[in-house]
Short mmCIF file of C-alpha atoms in Angstrom, two decimals:
data_model
loop_
_atom_site.label_atom_id
_atom_site.label_comp_id
_atom_site.label_asym_id
_atom_site.label_seq_id
_atom_site.Cartn_x
_atom_site.Cartn_y
_atom_site.Cartn_z
CA UNK A 1 2.46 13.43 -28.71
CA UNK A 2 0.77 12.36 -25.43
CA UNK A 3 -1.90 14.01 -23.51
CA UNK A 4 -2.21 16.30 -21.04
CA UNK A 5 -2.89 14.11 -18.22
CA UNK A 6 -0.51 11.26 -19.46
CA UNK A 7 2.33 13.06 -19.52
CA UNK A 8 2.27 14.16 -15.79
CA UNK A 9 2.77 10.72 -15.23
CA UNK A 10 6.99 9.30 -15.08
CA UNK A 11 7.82 6.31 -16.94
CA UNK A 12 6.54 3.37 -14.69
CA UNK A 13 9.67 1.69 -13.26
CA UNK A 14 8.21 -1.25 -12.52
CA UNK A 15 7.22 -2.15 -15.94
CA UNK A 16 10.75 -2.05 -16.84
CA UNK A 17 11.22 -4.93 -14.16
CA UNK A 18 8.15 -7.02 -14.98
CA UNK A 19 9.56 -7.11 -18.74
CA UNK A 20 12.80 -8.10 -17.64
CA UNK A 21 10.83 -10.42 -15.47
CA UNK A 22 8.53 -12.00 -18.35
CA UNK A 23 11.70 -11.95 -20.66
CA UNK A 24 13.62 -14.22 -18.18
CA UNK A 25 10.25 -16.82 -17.72
CA UNK A 26 10.38 -16.91 -21.17
CA UNK A 27 14.27 -17.87 -21.22
CA UNK A 28 12.94 -21.03 -18.83
CA UNK A 29 14.45 -19.14 -15.80
CA UNK A 30 12.52 -20.14 -12.48
CA UNK A 31 12.05 -16.21 -10.79
CA UNK A 32 11.09 -15.95 -7.36
CA UNK A 33 8.87 -13.12 -7.54
CA UNK A 34 9.39 -11.02 -4.49
CA UNK A 35 8.10 -7.82 -6.35
CA UNK A 36 4.50 -7.29 -6.73
CA UNK A 37 2.64 -6.74 -3.77
CA UNK A 38 -0.04 -9.54 -4.50
CA UNK A 39 -1.11 -11.99 -2.24
CA UNK A 40 -0.97 -15.46 -2.74
CA UNK A 41 -3.26 -16.91 0.10
CA UNK A 42 -6.28 -18.38 -0.54
CA UNK A 43 -9.54 -16.59 0.16
CA UNK A 44 -10.79 -17.89 3.41
CA UNK A 45 -13.71 -20.50 2.26
CA UNK A 46 -16.52 -18.79 3.83
CA UNK A 47 -16.46 -15.89 1.70
CA UNK A 48 -15.83 -18.01 -1.54
CA UNK A 49 -18.75 -19.75 -0.15
CA UNK A 50 -21.17 -16.95 -0.02
CA UNK A 51 -19.91 -15.53 -3.56
CA UNK A 52 -21.14 -19.08 -4.92
CA UNK A 53 -24.44 -19.19 -3.46
CA UNK A 54 -25.44 -15.49 -3.99
CA UNK A 55 -24.35 -15.45 -7.93
CA UNK A 56 -27.01 -17.85 -8.41
CA UNK A 57 -29.40 -15.57 -7.89
CA UNK A 58 -30.12 -14.08 -11.46
CA UNK A 59 -31.23 -10.79 -9.69
CA UNK A 60 -27.97 -10.08 -8.47
CA UNK A 61 -26.50 -9.77 -11.89
CA UNK A 62 -28.14 -6.26 -12.53
CA UNK A 63 -26.57 -3.14 -11.96
CA UNK A 64 -25.59 -2.79 -8.20
CA UNK A 65 -25.17 0.56 -6.12
CA UNK A 66 -22.18 2.67 -6.67
CA UNK A 67 -21.88 3.89 -2.90
CA UNK A 68 -22.34 0.39 -1.83
CA UNK A 69 -24.95 -1.45 -1.32
CA UNK A 70 -26.09 -1.08 2.12
CA UNK A 71 -25.77 -4.65 4.19
CA UNK A 72 -22.07 -4.04 3.37
CA UNK A 73 -22.00 -0.18 4.60
CA UNK A 74 -23.21 -1.65 7.73
CA UNK A 75 -20.63 -4.40 7.52
CA UNK A 76 -18.28 -1.67 7.74
CA UNK A 77 -19.19 0.69 10.21
CA UNK A 78 -19.64 -2.63 12.51
CA UNK A 79 -16.11 -3.57 11.68
CA UNK A 80 -14.91 0.32 13.02
CA UNK A 81 -17.18 0.20 15.71
CA UNK A 82 -15.11 -3.42 16.82
CA UNK A 83 -12.10 -2.47 15.88
CA UNK A 84 -11.42 1.10 16.58
CA UNK A 85 -14.38 1.92 18.72
CA UNK A 86 -15.23 4.39 16.08
CA UNK A 87 -19.21 5.01 15.21
CA UNK A 88 -19.86 5.55 11.65
CA UNK A 89 -23.30 6.51 10.46
CA UNK A 90 -23.37 3.63 7.27
CA UNK A 91 -25.51 6.10 5.20
CA UNK A 92 -23.29 9.02 5.48
CA UNK A 93 -19.89 8.23 6.21
CA UNK A 94 -19.12 5.17 4.44
CA UNK A 95 -18.40 4.30 0.89
CA UNK A 96 -17.83 1.11 -0.61
CA UNK A 97 -15.13 1.33 -3.21
CA UNK A 98 -13.42 -0.64 -6.00
CA UNK A 99 -10.18 -1.20 -4.10
CA UNK A 100 -7.95 1.25 -1.79
CA UNK A 101 -6.36 3.03 -4.75
CA UNK A 102 -9.70 3.51 -6.71
CA UNK A 103 -11.17 5.46 -3.93
CA UNK A 104 -7.85 7.57 -3.35
CA UNK A 105 -8.23 8.52 -7.08
CA UNK A 106 -11.33 9.42 -6.96
CA UNK A 107 -11.13 10.95 -3.86
CA UNK A 108 -8.55 13.17 -5.62
CA UNK A 109 -10.97 14.05 -8.46
CA UNK A 110 -13.42 15.15 -5.63
CA UNK A 111 -12.03 17.46 -3.85
CA UNK A 112 -8.80 18.79 -6.08
CA UNK A 113 -9.12 21.96 -7.88
CA UNK A 114 -6.01 23.05 -10.71
CA UNK A 115 -3.05 23.99 -8.76
CA UNK A 116 -4.19 22.63 -5.20
CA UNK A 117 -1.12 21.65 -3.00
CA UNK A 118 -1.47 18.52 -1.70
CA UNK A 119 1.08 17.18 1.40
CA UNK A 120 2.59 13.22 0.67
CA UNK A 121 4.95 10.96 2.31
CA UNK A 122 7.83 10.06 0.18
CA UNK A 123 8.76 7.48 -0.38
CA UNK A 124 5.01 5.85 -0.42
CA UNK A 125 2.59 3.95 -2.46
CA UNK A 126 2.40 5.69 -6.18
CA UNK A 127 -1.22 6.67 -6.10
CA UNK A 128 -0.65 8.69 -2.91
CA UNK A 129 0.67 11.32 -5.58
CA UNK A 130 -0.08 10.64 -9.00
CA UNK A 131 -3.89 10.34 -8.03
CA UNK A 132 -3.62 14.30 -7.34
CA UNK A 133 -1.16 14.98 -10.45
CA UNK A 134 -3.84 13.66 -12.53
CA UNK A 135 -6.27 15.45 -11.04
CA UNK A 136 -4.06 18.74 -11.65
CA UNK A 137 -2.86 19.11 -8.19
CA UNK A 138 0.97 19.85 -7.17
CA UNK A 139 2.44 17.58 -4.70
CA UNK A 140 5.20 18.80 -1.73
CA UNK A 141 6.68 15.90 -0.41
CA UNK A 142 7.20 15.27 3.48
CA UNK A 143 8.85 12.48 5.09
CA UNK A 144 7.71 9.09 4.95
CA UNK A 145 8.76 8.39 8.87
CA UNK A 146 6.29 9.45 11.86
CA UNK A 147 9.04 11.05 13.94
CA UNK A 148 9.38 14.89 14.99
CA UNK A 149 10.78 15.82 11.10
CA UNK A 150 7.54 15.39 9.87
CA UNK A 151 6.11 17.93 11.92
CA UNK A 152 8.82 20.43 10.90
CA UNK A 153 8.80 19.03 7.40
CA UNK A 154 4.63 20.30 7.69
CA UNK A 155 5.30 23.53 8.95
CA UNK A 156 7.86 24.34 6.35
CA UNK A 157 4.80 23.43 3.77
CA UNK A 158 2.71 25.96 4.75
CA UNK A 159 4.55 28.71 5.62
CA UNK A 160 5.90 28.16 1.87
CA UNK A 161 3.38 26.87 -0.38
CA UNK A 162 0.94 28.83 -2.25
CA UNK A 163 -1.85 28.08 -2.33
CA UNK A 164 -1.88 26.90 1.03
CA UNK A 165 -1.90 23.08 1.41
CA UNK A 166 -5.39 21.27 0.60
CA UNK A 167 -4.85 17.80 1.71
CA UNK A 168 -2.21 15.72 3.88
CA UNK A 169 -1.92 12.27 2.88
CA UNK A 170 -1.26 9.44 5.63
CA UNK A 171 -0.23 5.41 5.30
CA UNK A 172 0.77 3.74 8.21
CA UNK A 173 1.82 0.56 8.45
CA UNK A 174 2.89 2.21 5.45
CA UNK A 175 3.62 0.80 1.91
CA UNK A 176 6.46 0.39 0.97
CA UNK A 177 8.75 1.40 4.19
CA UNK A 178 6.56 -0.61 6.87
CA UNK A 179 6.70 2.23 8.89
CA UNK A 180 4.01 2.16 11.98
CA UNK A 181 2.55 5.14 13.46
CA UNK A 182 1.02 5.18 17.25
CA UNK A 183 -2.17 7.33 18.32
CA UNK A 184 0.25 9.85 19.41
CA UNK A 185 1.47 10.73 16.43
CA UNK A 186 -2.29 10.79 15.01
CA UNK A 187 -2.87 13.17 17.60
CA UNK A 188 -0.06 15.57 16.52
CA UNK A 189 -1.32 15.04 13.36
CA UNK A 190 -5.39 16.33 13.45
CA UNK A 191 -3.88 19.00 15.68
CA UNK A 192 -1.73 20.30 12.80
CA UNK A 193 -4.45 19.72 10.12
CA UNK A 194 -7.60 21.69 12.46
CA UNK A 195 -5.42 24.67 12.95
CA UNK A 196 -3.89 25.02 9.48
CA UNK A 197 -7.71 23.73 7.83
CA UNK A 198 -5.71 20.67 5.79
CA UNK A 199 -7.71 17.40 5.25
CA UNK A 200 -6.38 14.32 6.50
CA UNK A 201 -6.81 11.28 3.81
CA UNK A 202 -4.93 8.17 5.54
CA UNK A 203 -4.45 4.88 4.24
CA UNK A 204 -4.90 1.86 6.53
CA UNK A 205 -4.74 -1.13 3.88
CA UNK A 206 -2.50 -2.86 6.34
CA UNK A 207 -4.35 -2.50 9.46
CA UNK A 208 -4.67 -6.41 10.17
CA UNK A 209 -1.41 -6.94 8.75
CA UNK A 210 0.85 -6.62 12.57
CA UNK A 211 3.62 -8.57 13.89
CA UNK A 212 5.11 -6.61 16.37
CA UNK A 213 3.31 -4.09 19.34
CA UNK A 214 -0.06 -3.04 19.83
CA UNK A 215 -2.69 -3.04 16.46
CA UNK A 216 -2.06 -0.14 14.36
CA UNK A 217 -4.95 2.64 15.23
CA UNK A 218 -7.01 4.54 13.00
CA UNK A 219 -6.42 7.93 12.83
CA UNK A 220 -10.68 8.43 13.59
CA UNK A 221 -10.10 7.33 17.00
CA UNK A 222 -8.35 10.66 17.83
CA UNK A 223 -11.50 13.20 18.98
CA UNK A 224 -12.08 15.81 16.44
CA UNK A 225 -10.70 14.05 13.10
CA UNK A 226 -14.44 13.23 11.81
CA UNK A 227 -14.40 16.59 11.06
CA UNK A 228 -11.51 16.50 8.85
CA UNK A 229 -10.53 13.26 7.76
CA UNK A 230 -11.36 10.07 5.83
CA UNK A 231 -9.71 6.47 5.68
CA UNK A 232 -9.24 3.95 2.96
CA UNK A 233 -9.33 0.21 4.10
CA UNK A 234 -9.37 -3.03 1.94
CA UNK A 235 -10.14 -6.47 2.25
CA UNK A 236 -7.47 -7.52 -0.57
CA UNK A 237 -4.87 -8.48 2.43
CA UNK A 238 -6.62 -8.81 5.47
CA UNK A 239 -9.01 -11.65 3.79
CA UNK A 240 -6.59 -12.23 0.83
CA UNK A 241 -8.90 -10.68 -1.75
CA UNK A 242 -6.81 -8.66 -3.89
CA UNK A 243 -8.54 -9.62 -6.86
CA UNK A 244 -12.09 -9.09 -5.94
CA UNK A 245 -11.18 -5.05 -5.92
CA UNK A 246 -13.15 -4.29 -2.76
CA UNK A 247 -12.29 -1.41 -0.12
CA UNK A 248 -13.88 1.47 1.83
CA UNK A 249 -13.76 4.98 2.58
CA UNK A 250 -15.09 5.84 5.90
CA UNK A 251 -15.20 9.53 7.82
CA UNK A 252 -15.97 13.20 7.15
CA UNK A 253 -19.29 13.20 5.68
CA UNK A 254 -18.46 16.28 3.33
CA UNK A 255 -15.65 14.28 2.08
CA UNK A 256 -17.41 10.67 1.26
CA UNK A 257 -20.38 12.67 -0.29
CA UNK A 258 -17.88 14.20 -2.32
CA UNK A 259 -16.37 10.56 -3.53
CA UNK A 260 -19.96 9.28 -3.53
CA UNK A 261 -20.91 11.88 -6.11
CA UNK A 262 -18.25 11.77 -8.49
CA UNK A 263 -18.44 7.71 -8.25
CA UNK A 264 -22.25 7.82 -9.37
CA UNK A 265 -20.64 9.19 -12.72
CA UNK A 266 -18.24 6.81 -12.96
CA UNK A 267 -19.35 3.42 -11.86
CA UNK A 268 -22.69 1.09 -10.77
CA UNK A 269 -20.15 -0.58 -7.72
CA UNK A 270 -18.58 -3.49 -7.23
CA UNK A 271 -20.72 -6.94 -8.80
CA UNK A 272 -23.58 -7.59 -5.91
CA UNK A 273 -22.38 -10.91 -5.35
CA UNK A 274 -18.70 -9.45 -4.34
CA UNK A 275 -20.35 -7.15 -2.28
CA UNK A 276 -22.29 -9.97 -0.51
CA UNK A 277 -19.06 -11.98 0.24
CA UNK A 278 -17.62 -9.01 1.78
CA UNK A 279 -20.03 -8.21 3.99
CA UNK A 280 -19.93 -12.25 5.21
CA UNK A 281 -16.10 -11.55 5.74
CA UNK A 282 -16.58 -8.53 7.96
CA UNK A 283 -19.77 -10.30 10.13
CA UNK A 284 -17.68 -13.30 10.16
CA UNK A 285 -15.26 -14.96 12.19
CA UNK A 286 -11.82 -13.41 12.98
CA UNK A 287 -9.69 -16.79 12.96
CA UNK A 288 -9.02 -16.46 9.57
CA UNK A 289 -7.29 -13.07 10.26
CA UNK A 290 -5.01 -14.50 12.85
CA UNK A 291 -4.13 -17.05 10.28
CA UNK A 292 -2.87 -14.96 7.56
CA UNK A 293 -1.16 -12.91 10.47
CA UNK A 294 1.05 -15.46 11.51
CA UNK A 295 1.39 -16.99 7.99
CA UNK A 296 3.05 -13.54 7.12
CA UNK A 297 4.93 -13.30 10.54
CA UNK A 298 6.46 -16.64 9.43
CA UNK A 299 7.46 -15.50 6.25
CA UNK A 300 9.25 -12.15 7.68
CA UNK A 301 10.99 -13.92 10.07
CA UNK A 302 12.64 -16.57 7.79
CA UNK A 303 13.07 -13.72 5.16
CA UNK A 304 15.42 -11.64 7.48
CA UNK A 305 17.13 -14.81 9.30
CA UNK A 306 18.01 -16.30 5.49
CA UNK A 307 18.85 -13.16 3.67
CA UNK A 308 21.21 -12.08 6.81
CA UNK A 309 22.70 -15.13 6.35
CA UNK A 310 23.29 -15.06 2.99
CA UNK A 311 24.92 -11.24 2.97
CA UNK A 312 21.71 -9.02 2.62
CA UNK A 313 20.96 -7.51 5.83
CA UNK A 314 16.78 -6.54 6.02
CA UNK A 315 15.31 -4.90 8.94
CA UNK A 316 12.15 -6.91 10.42
CA UNK A 317 9.13 -5.03 9.77
CA UNK A 318 6.79 -4.48 12.38
CA UNK A 319 4.01 -4.49 10.24
CA UNK A 320 2.45 -4.81 6.23
CA UNK A 321 3.89 -7.46 4.17
CA UNK A 322 6.70 -5.73 2.82
CA UNK A 323 9.82 -5.18 3.98
CA UNK A 324 12.17 -2.36 3.10
CA UNK A 325 15.48 -3.56 2.25
CA UNK A 326 18.50 -0.84 2.34
CA UNK A 327 20.73 -1.97 -0.84
CA UNK A 328 24.33 -4.09 0.18
CA UNK A 329 26.88 -1.24 0.49
CA UNK A 330 28.68 -2.59 -2.11
CA UNK A 331 25.95 -2.45 -4.54
CA UNK A 332 24.12 1.25 -3.30
CA UNK A 333 26.12 3.10 -6.12
CA UNK A 334 23.96 1.61 -8.51
CA UNK A 335 20.69 2.63 -7.10
CA UNK A 336 17.52 0.63 -7.09
CA UNK A 337 16.00 -0.12 -10.34
CA UNK A 338 19.72 -1.27 -11.81
CA UNK A 339 20.22 -3.84 -8.08
CA UNK A 340 16.54 -4.97 -9.01
CA UNK A 341 17.37 -5.97 -12.28
CA UNK A 342 20.57 -7.30 -11.69
CA UNK A 343 18.59 -9.47 -9.12
CA UNK A 344 16.46 -11.22 -11.61
CA UNK A 345 19.72 -11.62 -13.83
CA UNK A 346 22.10 -13.39 -11.63
CA UNK A 347 20.01 -14.54 -8.69
CA UNK A 348 16.68 -14.91 -10.29
CA UNK A 349 14.95 -13.05 -7.80
CA UNK A 350 12.18 -10.30 -8.46
CA UNK A 351 11.68 -7.09 -5.80
CA UNK A 352 10.40 -3.60 -6.15
CA UNK A 353 12.92 -1.28 -6.99
CA UNK A 354 12.52 1.45 -4.09
CA UNK A 355 12.76 4.90 -6.78
CA UNK A 356 9.13 3.50 -7.80
CA UNK A 357 8.09 4.83 -4.64
CA UNK A 358 9.72 8.27 -4.58
CA UNK A 359 13.15 9.79 -5.16
CA UNK A 360 13.94 9.31 -1.31
CA UNK A 361 13.44 5.09 -1.87
CA UNK A 362 16.63 4.80 -4.52
CA UNK A 363 18.63 3.42 -2.09
CA UNK A 364 16.10 0.73 -0.84
CA UNK A 365 14.23 -1.89 -2.58
CA UNK A 366 10.84 -3.61 -1.22
CA UNK A 367 10.50 -7.35 -0.79
CA UNK A 368 6.97 -8.90 -0.85
CA UNK A 369 6.13 -11.82 1.59
CA UNK A 370 4.02 -13.19 -1.14
CA UNK A 371 6.03 -16.58 -1.52
CA UNK A 372 6.01 -19.49 0.64
CA UNK A 373 8.89 -20.07 3.30
CA UNK A 374 10.78 -22.51 1.09
CA UNK A 375 10.53 -20.18 -1.95
CA UNK A 376 11.69 -17.75 0.52
CA UNK A 377 15.10 -19.37 1.91
CA UNK A 378 15.66 -20.71 -2.20
CA UNK A 379 15.70 -16.77 -3.21
CA UNK A 380 18.47 -16.27 -0.09
CA UNK A 381 20.38 -19.53 -1.69
CA UNK A 382 20.19 -17.66 -5.06
CA UNK A 383 21.02 -14.37 -3.63
CA UNK A 384 24.08 -15.63 -1.39
CA UNK A 385 25.95 -17.36 -4.43
CA UNK A 386 25.12 -14.26 -6.48
CA UNK A 387 26.59 -12.18 -3.77
CA UNK A 388 29.63 -14.30 -3.35
CA UNK A 389 30.74 -14.29 -7.32
CA UNK A 390 29.98 -10.59 -8.14
CA UNK A 391 33.33 -9.47 -7.57
CA UNK A 392 34.27 -12.19 -10.52
CA UNK A 393 31.22 -12.16 -12.55
CA UNK A 394 30.51 -8.11 -12.70
CA UNK A 395 33.98 -6.44 -12.84
CA UNK A 396 33.04 -6.08 -16.45
CA UNK A 397 30.04 -5.19 -16.36
CA UNK A 398 29.67 -2.33 -13.50
CA UNK A 399 32.90 -0.71 -11.34
CA UNK A 400 32.86 -3.08 -8.32
CA UNK A 401 36.73 -2.83 -7.15
CA UNK A 402 36.36 0.86 -6.07
CA UNK A 403 33.42 0.04 -3.77
CA UNK A 404 34.45 -2.61 -2.01
#
C-alpha cells in the first residue's frame, strides 16, 4: 500500500523516458540528451575559486544558517536593487533556499491548510502543483499563457472555488513553455490578487536567460506587490550552478517568515562555502551572465533552423533555456510520451514529454538547450532520417497511413 501523500502523486512520466534512455545507452547508442534542463556550461572560474578558498577554513565546515548567511542575503538584496529597482530588507524579506524547487515545496508546507485551493498554470513545472498537493491543497488550473483568457480563468476560479483560492502561482519566463510576461501583465495580476486577497508566488528562475525583447521583469516591481507576493530565483541557470542547489525566496515579510520558520525545523542551510561562493557570484562581474546568455541564444538559433530543415518546426523561444515544440502533425495522435520514446528509439534523441508538465502539454515536447551546437545539429540530422523513413519503418508499429 502507498502512503497517503505519495498516493496523491501521479506516476513520474520522466522516469519512463529516463529508463528507455539508460537502456539505449547501455546497448551502445549515442543518445543526444535534450530532455532534462541540466546546464552543461561550467560554473564561472571566480565562483569556483571562492568556494575552493573558503572550504580550506575548517570553521566553514560547521552547521550553517538555515535562512542563509547574512552576506548572502545582503548580496541577493543588492542584486534585486540593481536589476529590478526593488528594495529588500535582507533580514526580513530574503531567505536562501536549496534551489528554487525546495523553496516552493517548503513554502507550500508553510502556508497551506488541508483543502486550500491553489491556482497553478497548466502546463507548468511539476513542483508548482505537486508541492501544494503534497501539502494537502487542491489545485485548480489556469492557462499558462499570459493573455486575457488567463484573467478570465482567474475570475471563474474565484467565483466557483470553495474555499476561495489561497495562492496563485506564476512562472515567467515559463518552464516549460518559454512564455514571457511584461510589467503590465504583472500589474493586472497584483490588482486582481489584492482585490481577492490571494497570495502570489512567482518563479523567476530564468530571469537572466532572455534573447529577444527587454529583460524579464519582477512581479515585485509592481507597487503594492510586496504586500502579497513572494518571488523565487535560482543561481542554477544564471551562473551554471545547478548542482550547487542555491536559490532564494524574497518578498512579503509574513510569507518569508513562515518559510524561514519551516526551514529552521528541516535544514541547517546550504554548506557555508557554497553560500560564500554564491555571494561572490551575486556581487561579482556580470560578463559571465552575458556570455552564458549568448551561448544559449546561439544554441536556440541553431535548434530552430536545423530542426526546421529536418521537418520539425520549433517556435523560437524568447527566453528560458527551453523550446516548447508542437509534435509534428503526423505523430500528434501518439501524444507526447510515446513520441518521446520514439525519438529515443529511432533517432537517438531524448526530449521531455509535455504531459509531464500537465495534461494541456500533451501535444508538445520540451527541448532543452543543454548540448553544444554541433550536437544539436546532429540531433536534427538524426530526426530528419527518422521522419523521412517513418512511413516505411513504423507502418507495422503505429497506424501512420491514416495520419498522412
